Amino acid sequence: MPAIPAGIERVTARYTPPEGRSAGRAAQTVVELGTASAARDAARRIAKLVPKCVRNGENTRVFPLEDTTASTWAWSTITSSPGDEEGWFGYIGVGHRGSRLTVTYYGHGGQDSNFPVGTFEKLIRYATARLG
């Protein structure tokens, strides 16, 4: 993930299920940046950097998700090592509204990801709309 600015106020919520990290993990950060232009510029900067941030180098692929808006962006990632039967699937979303920025992450391990098309994009639009 690209660096998220500290801003005037910053809150992060994290979740790991009782089964542990391999079962999944999620995080959402909301940052108050003071002005709408600062939030927009930070969101655009992060959105440009996400495709370049790869965990495990050549073993990670980043795919833009299509159902985004002028103020939201989303990607899916797949990380697996050659010969491994399981991989790590991640979803990254960025949104801005007013003077606030949100960055959301959801990831899980396994053989495949059965996230229905459009589900994560809806989550990012909803999270962005709730920024105030």
Short mmCIF file of C-alpha atoms in Angstrom, two decimals:
data_model
loop_
_atom_site.label_atom_id
_atom_site.label_comp_id
_atom_site.label_asym_id
_atom_site.label_seq_id
_atom_site.Cartn_x
_atom_site.Cartn_y
_atom_site.Cartn_z
CA MET A 1 0.00 0.00 0.00
CA PRO A 2 1.19 3.51 -0.70
CA ALA A 3 1.75 5.81 2.27
CA ILE A 4 -1.45 7.35 3.62
CA PRO A 5 -1.03 10.96 4.84
CA ALA A 6 -1.37 11.62 8.58
CA GLY A 7 -3.67 14.61 8.07
CA ILE A 8 -5.30 16.60 10.86
CA GLU A 9 -6.99 13.49 12.22
CA ARG A 10 -6.54 9.85 11.23
CA VAL A 11 -8.41 6.74 12.35
CA THR A 12 -7.76 3.13 11.32
CA ALA A 13 -9.96 0.13 12.08
CA ARG A 14 -8.52 -3.36 11.59
CA TYR A 15 -10.18 -6.76 11.66
CA THR A 16 -8.71 -10.27 11.72
CA PRO A 17 -11.14 -13.17 12.22
CA PRO A 18 -10.63 -15.59 15.12
CA GLU A 19 -9.32 -18.20 12.64
CA GLY A 20 -6.25 -16.03 12.02
CA ARG A 21 -4.71 -13.98 9.21
CA SER A 22 -4.98 -16.69 6.56
CA ALA A 23 -8.79 -16.62 6.96
CA GLY A 24 -8.77 -12.93 6.04
CA ARG A 25 -8.08 -9.47 7.28
CA ALA A 26 -9.49 -6.04 6.68
CA ALA A 27 -8.56 -2.44 7.43
CA GLN A 28 -10.05 0.95 6.76
CA THR A 29 -8.30 4.27 7.33
CA VAL A 30 -10.12 7.60 7.26
CA VAL A 31 -8.10 10.81 7.20
CA GLU A 32 -9.28 14.40 7.67
CA LEU A 33 -7.06 16.53 5.45
CA GLY A 34 -8.57 19.98 6.03
CA THR A 35 -9.62 20.83 2.47
CA ALA A 36 -11.43 19.10 -0.35
CA SER A 37 -8.53 19.72 -2.73
CA ALA A 38 -6.06 18.13 -0.29
CA ALA A 39 -8.27 15.02 0.00
CA ARG A 40 -8.77 14.82 -3.77
CA ASP A 41 -5.05 15.22 -4.48
CA ALA A 42 -4.07 12.63 -1.85
CA ALA A 43 -6.63 10.15 -3.22
CA ARG A 44 -5.37 10.63 -6.77
CA ARG A 45 -1.74 10.22 -5.66
CA ILE A 46 -2.53 6.98 -3.84
CA ALA A 47 -4.62 5.75 -6.79
CA LYS A 48 -1.66 6.25 -9.14
CA LEU A 49 0.69 4.37 -6.81
CA VAL A 50 -1.45 1.31 -5.98
CA PRO A 51 -0.71 -0.54 -9.26
CA LYS A 52 3.03 -0.09 -8.60
CA CYS A 53 2.90 -1.50 -5.05
CA VAL A 54 3.49 -5.20 -5.28
CA ARG A 55 4.08 -7.58 -2.43
CA ASN A 56 6.39 -10.45 -3.31
CA GLY A 57 7.63 -8.81 -6.53
CA GLU A 58 6.92 -10.68 -9.73
CA ASN A 59 4.56 -13.05 -7.92
CA THR A 60 1.91 -10.32 -7.49
CA ARG A 61 -0.51 -9.10 -10.12
CA VAL A 62 -2.68 -5.98 -9.70
CA PHE A 63 -5.95 -5.56 -11.61
CA PRO A 64 -8.06 -2.39 -11.70
CA LEU A 65 -11.73 -2.97 -10.95
CA GLU A 66 -14.07 -1.35 -13.44
CA ASP A 67 -17.11 -0.15 -11.49
CA THR A 68 -15.52 2.97 -9.97
CA THR A 69 -16.45 6.67 -9.99
CA ALA A 70 -14.74 10.07 -10.26
CA SER A 71 -14.02 9.93 -6.52
CA THR A 72 -13.44 6.18 -5.98
CA TRP A 73 -10.90 3.66 -7.31
CA ALA A 74 -10.53 -0.06 -6.61
CA TRP A 75 -8.13 -2.91 -7.44
CA SER A 76 -7.80 -6.61 -6.84
CA THR A 77 -4.46 -8.31 -6.29
CA ILE A 78 -3.28 -11.89 -6.50
CA THR A 79 -0.04 -13.06 -4.91
CA SER A 80 1.19 -16.62 -5.28
CA SER A 81 4.57 -18.27 -5.50
CA PRO A 82 5.31 -20.76 -8.29
CA GLY A 83 4.30 -24.23 -7.20
CA ASP A 84 2.01 -23.05 -4.40
CA GLU A 85 -1.56 -24.31 -4.55
CA GLU A 86 -2.88 -21.35 -2.56
CA GLY A 87 -2.38 -17.63 -2.88
CA TRP A 88 -3.30 -14.34 -1.25
CA PHE A 89 -6.16 -12.29 -2.70
CA GLY A 90 -6.42 -8.63 -1.86
CA TYR A 91 -8.82 -5.79 -2.60
CA ILE A 92 -7.78 -2.14 -2.25
CA GLY A 93 -10.12 0.83 -2.46
CA VAL A 94 -9.52 4.59 -2.32
CA GLY A 95 -12.15 7.30 -2.09
CA HIS A 96 -12.52 10.96 -1.16
CA ARG A 97 -15.42 13.20 -0.22
CA GLY A 98 -15.12 16.74 1.04
CA SER A 99 -11.95 17.05 3.10
CA ARG A 100 -11.78 13.34 3.95
CA LEU A 101 -9.97 10.41 2.36
CA THR A 102 -10.62 6.71 2.92
CA VAL A 103 -8.41 3.74 2.07
CA THR A 104 -9.91 0.28 2.53
CA TYR A 105 -8.24 -3.13 2.29
CA TYR A 106 -9.65 -6.64 2.41
CA GLY A 107 -7.56 -9.77 1.88
CA HIS A 108 -7.73 -13.53 2.30
CA GLY A 109 -5.75 -16.64 1.50
CA GLY A 110 -6.95 -19.69 -0.40
CA GLN A 111 -7.16 -21.38 -3.77
CA ASP A 112 -9.50 -18.81 -5.29
CA SER A 113 -11.55 -15.72 -4.53
CA ASN A 114 -15.27 -15.92 -5.01
CA PHE A 115 -16.02 -12.25 -4.38
CA PRO A 116 -18.99 -11.46 -6.67
CA VAL A 117 -18.18 -8.88 -9.35
CA GLY A 118 -19.02 -5.36 -8.21
CA THR A 119 -19.26 -6.16 -4.48
CA PHE A 120 -16.03 -4.47 -3.39
CA GLU A 121 -16.66 -1.47 -5.65
CA LYS A 122 -20.06 -0.98 -3.95
CA LEU A 123 -18.37 -1.16 -0.56
CA ILE A 124 -15.91 1.60 -1.57
CA ARG A 125 -18.70 3.82 -2.91
CA TYR A 126 -20.66 3.30 0.33
CA ALA A 127 -17.63 4.00 2.54
CA THR A 128 -16.86 7.15 0.54
CA ALA A 129 -20.48 8.39 0.73
CA ARG A 130 -20.39 7.99 4.53
CA LEU A 131 -17.40 10.33 4.89
CA GLY A 132 -19.76 13.23 5.56
#
